[in-house]
mmCIF file of C-alpha atoms in Angstrom:
data_model
loop_
_atom_site.group_PDB
_atom_site.id
_atom_site.type_symbol
_atom_site.label_atom_id
_atom_site.label_comp_id
_atom_site.label_asym_id
_atom_site.label_seq_id
_atom_site.Cartn_x
_atom_site.Cartn_y
_atom_site.Cartn_z
ATOM 1 C CA ALA A 1 96.376 171.398 -163.878
ATOM 2 C CA GLN A 2 97.021 170.227 -160.497
ATOM 3 C CA SER A 3 99.737 169.804 -157.987
ATOM 4 C CA VAL A 4 100.221 169.284 -153.998
ATOM 5 C CA THR A 5 102.755 171.093 -151.811
ATOM 6 C CA GLN A 6 104.016 169.328 -148.791
ATOM 7 C CA LEU A 7 105.628 172.242 -146.621
ATOM 8 C CA ASP A 8 108.037 170.192 -144.554
ATOM 9 C CA SER A 9 110.099 167.632 -145.596
ATOM 10 C CA HIS A 10 110.839 166.459 -142.066
ATOM 11 C CA VAL A 11 108.927 166.843 -138.549
ATOM 12 C CA SER A 12 110.060 165.779 -135.556
ATOM 13 C CA VAL A 13 107.714 165.980 -132.362
ATOM 14 C CA SER A 14 107.640 164.327 -128.794
ATOM 15 C CA GLU A 15 105.910 161.343 -128.256
ATOM 16 C CA GLY A 16 102.420 162.274 -126.661
ATOM 17 C CA THR A 17 102.489 165.447 -128.385
ATOM 18 C CA PRO A 18 100.295 167.122 -131.500
ATOM 19 C CA VAL A 19 101.453 166.445 -134.748
ATOM 20 C CA LEU A 20 100.643 168.495 -137.519
ATOM 21 C CA LEU A 21 101.694 167.868 -141.326
ATOM 22 C CA ARG A 22 100.836 170.652 -143.967
ATOM 23 C CA CYS A 23 99.697 170.501 -147.470
ATOM 24 C CA ASN A 24 98.385 172.604 -149.788
ATOM 25 C CA TYR A 25 97.277 171.701 -153.145
ATOM 26 C CA SER A 26 96.369 173.615 -156.498
ATOM 27 C CA SER A 27 93.485 172.046 -158.606
ATOM 28 C CA SER A 28 91.272 173.381 -161.722
ATOM 29 C CA TYR A 29 88.674 171.057 -160.202
ATOM 30 C CA SER A 30 86.722 170.528 -156.859
ATOM 31 C CA PRO A 31 89.297 167.859 -156.193
ATOM 32 C CA SER A 32 89.402 164.728 -153.831
ATOM 33 C CA LEU A 33 92.277 164.486 -151.423
ATOM 34 C CA PHE A 34 93.772 161.709 -149.965
ATOM 35 C CA TRP A 35 96.714 161.074 -147.204
ATOM 36 C CA TYR A 36 98.995 157.986 -147.273
ATOM 37 C CA VAL A 37 101.314 156.614 -145.027
ATOM 38 C CA GLN A 38 104.285 154.637 -145.610
ATOM 39 C CA HIS A 39 106.357 152.974 -142.631
ATOM 40 C CA PRO A 40 109.859 151.708 -143.614
ATOM 41 C CA ASN A 41 110.428 149.221 -146.565
ATOM 42 C CA LYS A 42 106.641 149.068 -146.770
ATOM 43 C CA GLY A 43 103.896 150.024 -149.433
ATOM 44 C CA LEU A 44 101.922 153.064 -148.815
ATOM 45 C CA GLN A 45 98.815 152.719 -147.011
ATOM 46 C CA LEU A 46 95.517 155.292 -147.187
ATOM 47 C CA LEU A 47 95.293 157.029 -143.968
ATOM 48 C CA LEU A 48 92.293 159.136 -144.929
ATOM 49 C CA LYS A 49 90.442 160.463 -147.893
ATOM 50 C CA TYR A 50 88.164 163.947 -148.744
ATOM 51 C CA THR A 51 85.559 163.912 -151.242
ATOM 52 C CA SER A 52 83.426 166.729 -151.007
ATOM 53 C CA ALA A 53 81.485 165.273 -147.939
ATOM 54 C CA ALA A 54 82.384 166.664 -144.622
ATOM 55 C CA THR A 55 85.182 169.058 -144.828
ATOM 56 C CA LEU A 56 86.691 167.333 -141.314
ATOM 57 C CA VAL A 57 87.836 164.052 -142.266
ATOM 58 C CA LYS A 58 88.855 161.427 -139.587
ATOM 59 C CA GLY A 59 91.279 158.221 -140.539
ATOM 60 C CA ILE A 60 92.870 155.509 -139.006
ATOM 61 C CA ASN A 61 95.020 155.444 -135.960
ATOM 62 C CA GLY A 62 93.368 158.903 -134.424
ATOM 63 C CA PHE A 63 94.204 161.078 -137.672
ATOM 64 C CA GLU A 64 92.515 163.401 -139.050
ATOM 65 C CA ALA A 65 92.640 166.558 -141.798
ATOM 66 C CA GLU A 66 90.662 169.543 -142.366
ATOM 67 C CA PHE A 67 89.858 170.305 -145.850
ATOM 68 C CA LYS A 68 89.772 174.658 -146.309
ATOM 69 C CA LYS A 69 88.981 175.557 -149.537
ATOM 70 C CA SER A 70 89.472 179.254 -148.919
ATOM 71 C CA GLU A 71 93.136 178.176 -147.834
ATOM 72 C CA THR A 72 93.513 175.182 -150.356
ATOM 73 C CA SER A 73 95.067 173.417 -147.600
ATOM 74 C CA PHE A 74 94.373 169.761 -146.201
ATOM 75 C CA HIS A 75 96.727 169.490 -143.358
ATOM 76 C CA LEU A 76 96.830 166.444 -141.368
ATOM 77 C CA THR A 77 96.830 166.259 -137.630
ATOM 78 C CA LYS A 78 96.879 164.029 -134.743
ATOM 79 C CA PRO A 79 96.332 164.947 -130.671
ATOM 80 C CA SER A 80 99.208 162.885 -129.445
ATOM 81 C CA ALA A 81 101.547 161.159 -131.212
ATOM 82 C CA HIS A 82 102.839 157.554 -130.616
ATOM 83 C CA MET A 83 106.163 155.797 -131.613
ATOM 84 C CA SER A 84 104.396 153.891 -134.035
ATOM 85 C CA ASP A 85 103.362 157.174 -136.034
ATOM 86 C CA ALA A 86 106.928 157.317 -137.266
ATOM 87 C CA ALA A 87 106.833 157.045 -140.976
ATOM 88 C CA GLU A 88 106.778 158.865 -144.166
ATOM 89 C CA TYR A 89 103.166 160.711 -145.119
ATOM 90 C CA PHE A 90 102.421 161.434 -148.528
ATOM 91 C CA CYS A 91 99.489 164.323 -149.506
ATOM 92 C CA VAL A 92 97.571 163.125 -152.726
ATOM 93 C CA VAL A 93 95.211 165.092 -154.841
ATOM 94 C CA SER A 94 92.968 163.661 -157.551
ATOM 95 C CA PRO A 95 90.828 166.336 -159.652
ATOM 96 C CA PHE A 96 88.347 163.847 -160.377
ATOM 97 C CA GLY A 97 88.114 161.278 -157.559
ATOM 98 C CA ASN A 98 89.806 158.652 -159.230
ATOM 99 C CA GLU A 99 92.989 156.938 -159.829
ATOM 100 C CA LYS A 100 94.968 159.834 -161.934
ATOM 101 C CA LEU A 101 96.847 160.705 -158.592
ATOM 102 C CA THR A 102 99.493 163.346 -157.937
ATOM 103 C CA PHE A 103 101.711 162.858 -154.899
ATOM 104 C CA GLY A 104 103.025 165.349 -152.995
ATOM 105 C CA THR A 105 107.080 164.905 -151.846
ATOM 106 C CA GLY A 106 106.432 163.248 -148.700
ATOM 107 C CA THR A 107 107.030 164.286 -145.154
ATOM 108 C CA ARG A 108 109.236 162.376 -142.592
ATOM 109 C CA LEU A 109 107.888 162.209 -139.298
ATOM 110 C CA THR A 110 110.260 161.478 -136.360
ATOM 111 C CA ILE A 111 108.622 160.588 -132.983
ATOM 112 C CA ILE A 112 111.019 161.579 -130.048
ATOM 113 C CA PRO A 113 110.850 158.991 -126.680
ATOM 114 C CA ASN B 1 94.006 138.089 -148.817
ATOM 115 C CA ALA B 2 97.346 138.614 -150.141
ATOM 116 C CA GLY B 3 96.429 141.731 -152.046
ATOM 117 C CA VAL B 4 99.059 143.179 -154.148
ATOM 118 C CA THR B 5 102.146 140.925 -154.399
ATOM 119 C CA GLN B 6 105.190 142.323 -156.255
ATOM 120 C CA THR B 7 108.407 140.286 -157.128
ATOM 121 C CA PRO B 8 111.124 140.007 -157.029
ATOM 122 C CA LYS B 9 111.690 142.684 -153.913
ATOM 123 C CA PHE B 10 115.283 143.395 -154.702
ATOM 124 C CA GLN B 11 117.553 143.291 -157.958
ATOM 125 C CA VAL B 12 120.562 144.529 -159.238
ATOM 126 C CA LEU B 13 121.311 145.020 -162.989
ATOM 127 C CA LYS B 14 124.005 145.880 -165.403
ATOM 128 C CA THR B 15 123.561 148.877 -167.423
ATOM 129 C CA GLY B 16 121.840 147.444 -170.997
ATOM 130 C CA GLN B 17 120.315 144.531 -169.268
ATOM 131 C CA SER B 18 116.772 143.856 -169.660
ATOM 132 C CA MET B 19 114.353 142.581 -166.776
ATOM 133 C CA THR B 20 110.537 142.405 -165.530
ATOM 134 C CA LEU B 21 109.188 143.135 -162.600
ATOM 135 C CA GLN B 22 105.977 140.910 -161.609
ATOM 136 C CA CYS B 23 103.048 142.430 -160.027
ATOM 137 C CA ALA B 24 99.788 140.014 -159.075
ATOM 138 C CA GLN B 25 96.702 141.299 -157.072
ATOM 139 C CA ASP B 26 93.566 139.070 -156.005
ATOM 140 C CA MET B 27 90.950 141.363 -155.457
ATOM 141 C CA ASN B 28 89.366 141.455 -158.857
ATOM 142 C CA HIS B 29 90.713 145.384 -159.340
ATOM 143 C CA GLU B 30 90.317 146.469 -162.648
ATOM 144 C CA TYR B 31 93.035 149.514 -162.323
ATOM 145 C CA MET B 32 96.474 148.693 -161.845
ATOM 146 C CA SER B 33 99.590 151.120 -162.149
ATOM 147 C CA TRP B 34 103.258 151.191 -161.738
ATOM 148 C CA TYR B 35 104.913 153.871 -159.955
ATOM 149 C CA ARG B 36 108.526 154.730 -159.134
ATOM 150 C CA GLN B 37 109.633 156.243 -155.808
ATOM 151 C CA ASP B 38 112.798 158.438 -155.480
ATOM 152 C CA PRO B 39 113.979 160.386 -152.740
ATOM 153 C CA GLY B 40 112.409 164.049 -152.551
ATOM 154 C CA MET B 41 110.105 163.440 -155.821
ATOM 155 C CA GLY B 42 107.044 161.595 -154.399
ATOM 156 C CA LEU B 43 105.858 158.992 -156.419
ATOM 157 C CA ARG B 44 105.322 159.382 -160.285
ATOM 158 C CA LEU B 45 103.336 157.237 -162.653
ATOM 159 C CA ILE B 46 104.741 155.122 -165.306
ATOM 160 C CA HIS B 47 101.933 153.386 -166.935
ATOM 161 C CA TYR B 48 98.439 152.158 -165.654
ATOM 162 C CA SER B 49 95.906 149.958 -166.943
ATOM 163 C CA VAL B 50 91.956 150.060 -166.885
ATOM 164 C CA GLY B 51 91.474 146.695 -167.477
ATOM 165 C CA ALA B 52 92.729 143.537 -169.492
ATOM 166 C CA GLY B 53 94.046 144.561 -172.984
ATOM 167 C CA ILE B 54 94.042 148.449 -172.016
ATOM 168 C CA THR B 55 97.239 150.286 -170.858
ATOM 169 C CA ASP B 56 98.275 153.604 -171.397
ATOM 170 C CA GLN B 57 101.556 156.036 -170.335
ATOM 171 C CA GLY B 58 101.974 157.988 -167.261
ATOM 172 C CA GLU B 59 104.006 160.912 -166.143
ATOM 173 C CA VAL B 60 107.488 158.826 -166.471
ATOM 174 C CA PRO B 61 106.866 156.169 -169.199
ATOM 175 C CA ASN B 62 110.336 156.341 -171.399
ATOM 176 C CA GLY B 63 112.492 153.041 -171.302
ATOM 177 C CA TYR B 64 109.473 150.810 -169.861
ATOM 178 C CA ASN B 65 106.966 148.612 -171.152
ATOM 179 C CA VAL B 66 103.923 147.119 -170.088
ATOM 180 C CA SER B 67 100.779 144.921 -170.764
ATOM 181 C CA ARG B 68 97.835 143.633 -169.475
ATOM 182 C CA SER B 69 96.839 140.092 -170.463
ATOM 183 C CA THR B 70 94.752 139.003 -167.275
ATOM 184 C CA THR B 71 92.859 141.005 -164.534
ATOM 185 C CA GLU B 72 95.303 139.635 -162.051
ATOM 186 C CA ASP B 73 98.707 140.702 -163.590
ATOM 187 C CA PHE B 74 100.666 143.722 -164.798
ATOM 188 C CA PRO B 75 103.922 142.998 -165.591
ATOM 189 C CA LEU B 76 106.394 146.160 -165.885
ATOM 190 C CA ARG B 77 109.691 145.248 -168.253
ATOM 191 C CA LEU B 78 112.709 147.601 -168.532
ATOM 192 C CA LEU B 79 113.957 147.171 -171.983
ATOM 193 C CA SER B 80 117.607 148.190 -171.735
ATOM 194 C CA ALA B 81 118.276 149.228 -168.189
ATOM 195 C CA ALA B 82 119.912 152.859 -167.395
ATOM 196 C CA PRO B 83 121.478 153.980 -164.130
ATOM 197 C CA SER B 84 118.706 156.357 -164.185
ATOM 198 C CA GLN B 85 116.121 153.830 -163.611
ATOM 199 C CA THR B 86 118.020 152.984 -159.865
ATOM 200 C CA SER B 87 114.616 153.400 -157.926
ATOM 201 C CA VAL B 88 112.125 151.542 -155.831
ATOM 202 C CA TYR B 89 108.907 150.697 -157.784
ATOM 203 C CA PHE B 90 105.347 150.078 -156.787
ATOM 204 C CA CYS B 91 102.735 148.622 -158.429
ATOM 205 C CA ALA B 92 98.927 149.651 -157.017
ATOM 206 C CA SER B 93 95.483 148.610 -157.562
ATOM 207 C CA SER B 94 92.052 149.724 -157.475
ATOM 208 C CA SER B 95 88.206 149.246 -158.385
ATOM 209 C CA TYR B 96 88.153 151.630 -161.517
ATOM 210 C CA GLY B 97 85.454 154.235 -161.220
ATOM 211 C CA GLY B 98 85.560 154.081 -157.569
ATOM 212 C CA THR B 99 86.862 155.994 -154.561
ATOM 213 C CA GLY B 100 90.492 156.566 -155.566
ATOM 214 C CA GLU B 101 91.790 154.290 -153.002
ATOM 215 C CA LEU B 102 94.870 152.747 -154.162
ATOM 216 C CA PHE B 103 96.362 149.423 -152.565
ATOM 217 C CA PHE B 104 100.048 149.273 -152.811
ATOM 218 C CA GLY B 105 102.381 146.421 -153.370
ATOM 219 C CA GLU B 106 105.845 146.592 -150.641
ATOM 220 C CA GLY B 107 107.482 147.475 -153.292
ATOM 221 C CA SER B 108 110.948 146.340 -155.563
ATOM 222 C CA ARG B 109 114.289 148.225 -155.073
ATOM 223 C CA LEU B 110 116.208 148.109 -158.435
ATOM 224 C CA THR B 111 119.746 149.204 -158.538
ATOM 225 C CA VAL B 112 121.368 149.519 -162.039
ATOM 226 C CA LEU B 113 125.107 149.501 -162.086
#
């Protein structure tokens, strides 16, 4: 069985400060992990993915995530928040690296001017 | 490229009515899927297809029907709408057996009264 837990339903940061969105996963296999972003009234877009290569994964718009097997975590970070980062972020796990994905419940990121 | 196109974007139904949500993709993707998004629950898989003529159930298939007669189209049918089906529906596609990256439409917001 596989599952994903996003530890915060809502995160607020000031513009220019670091962003940390936390995700823990559970998987019986060596999983693939993803972060997707959803801007208001839009579909989801892939931010980055981990597929058992480098444990530090760089994505679009300055985001990155680190796969830590010992902690079963895949936290998303960005050094400096921008107003355009305000959106909902989903951590996603796939046990076989294919399209059978399990989504977390999402973290809404608010940026304070 | 249009990507994944969903119609309609908004729909209001009365309990017991039927309707079809349309999904079309122009990327020649083998894999297509339907998700529903409800507050605090992330995205849940309704049905999916790995190619023309092949469909299978996801996590929450009851009350929905699908077919896949062409590679491009994957309509979702609500047979007898219920208030519990009020949700935002997303269609997504991918190259099956690839990286696991899904390409999403912009969603269809359905309200059942």
